[in-house]
Amino acid sequence: MEEIAVVESLAALAQPLRLKVFRALVVAGPRGLTPGAMSEGAGVPPATLSFHLKELMSAGLVSQQRDGRFLIYRADFARMNGLLAYLTENCCEGSGCCIPTLKGTAR
């Protein structure tokens, strides 16, 4: 992953509501979420959510797909994994010993 893409992704996630929305999309997995479900879950007006979704899409972290009359948003797992790989590729001088497993990681 290019450094500029990493910075764009981190900048997009460096806002509490965008981070919350992105995490909700990660939890939802490939099925994604509608804006209505996200707006209700986050407790924010649709216009506010729309602004933040646009920022996440601009950073490449979220995709949008039309399903009939609904929009479905999904986390871009390839981009997320690329970001995580970039952040951890030289961990412990590349030995990989400090990369935690998913079980038991701190939240």
PDB file of C-alpha atoms in Angstrom:
ATOM      1  CA  MET A   1       0.000   0.000   0.000  1.00  0.00           C
ATOM      2  CA  GLU A   2       1.312   3.432  -0.901  1.00  0.00           C
ATOM      3  CA  GLU A   3       2.114   5.788   1.960  1.00  0.00           C
ATOM      4  CA  ILE A   4      -0.328   8.449   0.699  1.00  0.00           C
ATOM      5  CA  ALA A   5      -3.165   5.883   0.729  1.00  0.00           C
ATOM      6  CA  VAL A   6      -2.234   4.931   4.295  1.00  0.00           C
ATOM      7  CA  VAL A   7      -2.346   8.567   5.385  1.00  0.00           C
ATOM      8  CA  GLU A   8      -5.721   9.085   3.658  1.00  0.00           C
ATOM      9  CA  SER A   9      -7.153   5.986   5.337  1.00  0.00           C
ATOM     10  CA  LEU A  10      -5.876   6.934   8.773  1.00  0.00           C
ATOM     11  CA  ALA A  11      -7.126  10.517   8.357  1.00  0.00           C
ATOM     12  CA  ALA A  12     -10.589   9.231   7.446  1.00  0.00           C
ATOM     13  CA  LEU A  13     -10.656   6.988  10.507  1.00  0.00           C
ATOM     14  CA  ALA A  14      -9.352   9.734  12.818  1.00  0.00           C
ATOM     15  CA  GLN A  15     -12.879  10.968  13.544  1.00  0.00           C
ATOM     16  CA  PRO A  16     -15.073   9.237  16.126  1.00  0.00           C
ATOM     17  CA  LEU A  17     -18.247   8.843  14.039  1.00  0.00           C
ATOM     18  CA  ARG A  18     -16.379   7.647  10.942  1.00  0.00           C
ATOM     19  CA  LEU A  19     -14.493   5.107  13.049  1.00  0.00           C
ATOM     20  CA  LYS A  20     -17.772   3.916  14.600  1.00  0.00           C
ATOM     21  CA  VAL A  21     -19.438   3.585  11.174  1.00  0.00           C
ATOM     22  CA  PHE A  22     -16.446   1.767   9.691  1.00  0.00           C
ATOM     23  CA  ARG A  23     -16.362  -0.667  12.606  1.00  0.00           C
ATOM     24  CA  ALA A  24     -20.092  -1.306  12.204  1.00  0.00           C
ATOM     25  CA  LEU A  25     -19.508  -2.104   8.527  1.00  0.00           C
ATOM     26  CA  VAL A  26     -16.674  -4.466   9.447  1.00  0.00           C
ATOM     27  CA  VAL A  27     -18.981  -6.248  11.891  1.00  0.00           C
ATOM     28  CA  ALA A  28     -21.725  -6.465   9.237  1.00  0.00           C
ATOM     29  CA  GLY A  29     -19.296  -8.178   6.874  1.00  0.00           C
ATOM     30  CA  PRO A  30     -20.080  -8.728   3.201  1.00  0.00           C
ATOM     31  CA  ARG A  31     -23.825  -8.185   3.629  1.00  0.00           C
ATOM     32  CA  GLY A  32     -23.147  -4.512   4.453  1.00  0.00           C
ATOM     33  CA  LEU A  33     -25.587  -2.007   5.888  1.00  0.00           C
ATOM     34  CA  THR A  34     -28.089   0.508   4.591  1.00  0.00           C
ATOM     35  CA  PRO A  35     -27.713   4.176   5.487  1.00  0.00           C
ATOM     36  CA  GLY A  36     -30.940   3.942   7.505  1.00  0.00           C
ATOM     37  CA  ALA A  37     -29.584   1.137   9.659  1.00  0.00           C
ATOM     38  CA  MET A  38     -26.303   2.977  10.193  1.00  0.00           C
ATOM     39  CA  SER A  39     -28.010   6.283  10.960  1.00  0.00           C
ATOM     40  CA  GLU A  40     -30.254   4.616  13.508  1.00  0.00           C
ATOM     41  CA  GLY A  41     -27.409   2.600  15.038  1.00  0.00           C
ATOM     42  CA  ALA A  42     -25.124   5.610  15.323  1.00  0.00           C
ATOM     43  CA  GLY A  43     -27.891   7.952  16.439  1.00  0.00           C
ATOM     44  CA  VAL A  44     -27.081  10.609  13.852  1.00  0.00           C
ATOM     45  CA  PRO A  45     -29.176  12.364  11.204  1.00  0.00           C
ATOM     46  CA  PRO A  46     -28.953  10.920   7.668  1.00  0.00           C
ATOM     47  CA  ALA A  47     -27.273  14.070   6.300  1.00  0.00           C
ATOM     48  CA  THR A  48     -24.498  13.801   8.889  1.00  0.00           C
ATOM     49  CA  LEU A  49     -24.013  10.130   8.124  1.00  0.00           C
ATOM     50  CA  SER A  50     -23.920  10.848   4.398  1.00  0.00           C
ATOM     51  CA  PHE A  51     -21.075  13.339   4.853  1.00  0.00           C
ATOM     52  CA  HIS A  52     -19.017  10.844   6.822  1.00  0.00           C
ATOM     53  CA  LEU A  53     -19.720   7.961   4.430  1.00  0.00           C
ATOM     54  CA  LYS A  54     -18.478  10.162   1.587  1.00  0.00           C
ATOM     55  CA  GLU A  55     -15.219  10.691   3.479  1.00  0.00           C
ATOM     56  CA  LEU A  56     -14.793   6.945   4.063  1.00  0.00           C
ATOM     57  CA  MET A  57     -15.539   6.247   0.402  1.00  0.00           C
ATOM     58  CA  SER A  58     -13.059   8.902  -0.710  1.00  0.00           C
ATOM     59  CA  ALA A  59     -10.395   7.159   1.379  1.00  0.00           C
ATOM     60  CA  GLY A  60     -11.273   3.835  -0.264  1.00  0.00           C
ATOM     61  CA  LEU A  61     -12.367   2.213   2.988  1.00  0.00           C
ATOM     62  CA  VAL A  62     -16.028   1.828   2.039  1.00  0.00           C
ATOM     63  CA  SER A  63     -17.868   0.882  -1.134  1.00  0.00           C
ATOM     64  CA  GLN A  64     -21.443   1.559  -2.148  1.00  0.00           C
ATOM     65  CA  GLN A  65     -23.757  -0.617  -4.205  1.00  0.00           C
ATOM     66  CA  ARG A  66     -27.346  -0.120  -5.272  1.00  0.00           C
ATOM     67  CA  ASP A  67     -29.716  -2.979  -4.455  1.00  0.00           C
ATOM     68  CA  GLY A  68     -33.068  -2.055  -5.932  1.00  0.00           C
ATOM     69  CA  ARG A  69     -34.079   1.166  -4.255  1.00  0.00           C
ATOM     70  CA  PHE A  70     -31.579   0.726  -1.417  1.00  0.00           C
ATOM     71  CA  LEU A  71     -27.927   1.658  -1.132  1.00  0.00           C
ATOM     72  CA  ILE A  72     -25.746  -0.894   0.598  1.00  0.00           C
ATOM     73  CA  TYR A  73     -22.431   0.163   2.091  1.00  0.00           C
ATOM     74  CA  ARG A  74     -19.651  -2.309   2.773  1.00  0.00           C
ATOM     75  CA  ALA A  75     -16.228  -2.087   4.326  1.00  0.00           C
ATOM     76  CA  ASP A  76     -13.473  -2.615   1.770  1.00  0.00           C
ATOM     77  CA  PHE A  77     -11.705  -5.506   3.449  1.00  0.00           C
ATOM     78  CA  ALA A  78      -8.834  -5.545   0.952  1.00  0.00           C
ATOM     79  CA  ARG A  79      -8.087  -1.893   1.765  1.00  0.00           C
ATOM     80  CA  MET A  80      -8.443  -2.540   5.504  1.00  0.00           C
ATOM     81  CA  ASN A  81      -6.110  -5.537   5.317  1.00  0.00           C
ATOM     82  CA  GLY A  82      -3.644  -3.525   3.239  1.00  0.00           C
ATOM     83  CA  LEU A  83      -3.630  -0.808   5.881  1.00  0.00           C
ATOM     84  CA  LEU A  84      -3.090  -3.328   8.672  1.00  0.00           C
ATOM     85  CA  ALA A  85      -0.330  -5.037   6.699  1.00  0.00           C
ATOM     86  CA  TYR A  86       1.400  -1.709   6.088  1.00  0.00           C
ATOM     87  CA  LEU A  87       1.234  -0.810   9.772  1.00  0.00           C
ATOM     88  CA  THR A  88       2.626  -4.160  10.916  1.00  0.00           C
ATOM     89  CA  GLU A  89       4.996  -5.218   8.123  1.00  0.00           C
ATOM     90  CA  ASN A  90       8.137  -4.233  10.021  1.00  0.00           C
ATOM     91  CA  CYS A  91       6.855  -5.090  13.469  1.00  0.00           C
ATOM     92  CA  CYS A  92       9.668  -6.458  15.645  1.00  0.00           C
ATOM     93  CA  GLU A  93      12.066  -5.916  12.752  1.00  0.00           C
ATOM     94  CA  GLY A  94       9.964  -8.176  10.533  1.00  0.00           C
ATOM     95  CA  SER A  95      10.004 -11.200  12.824  1.00  0.00           C
ATOM     96  CA  GLY A  96       6.220 -11.059  13.288  1.00  0.00           C
ATOM     97  CA  CYS A  97       6.457 -11.893  16.973  1.00  0.00           C
ATOM     98  CA  CYS A  98       4.470  -8.862  18.107  1.00  0.00           C
ATOM     99  CA  ILE A  99       1.460  -9.305  15.819  1.00  0.00           C
ATOM    100  CA  PRO A 100      -1.382 -10.340  18.145  1.00  0.00           C
ATOM    101  CA  THR A 101      -3.887 -12.999  17.244  1.00  0.00           C
ATOM    102  CA  LEU A 102      -7.512 -11.933  16.930  1.00  0.00           C
ATOM    103  CA  LYS A 103      -8.429 -13.781  20.118  1.00  0.00           C
ATOM    104  CA  GLY A 104      -7.504 -11.911  23.232  1.00  0.00           C
ATOM    105  CA  THR A 105      -6.531  -8.622  21.610  1.00  0.00           C
ATOM    106  CA  ALA A 106      -7.222  -5.476  23.567  1.00  0.00           C
ATOM    107  CA  ARG A 107     -10.076  -3.292  22.384  1.00  0.00           C
TER     108      ARG A 107
END
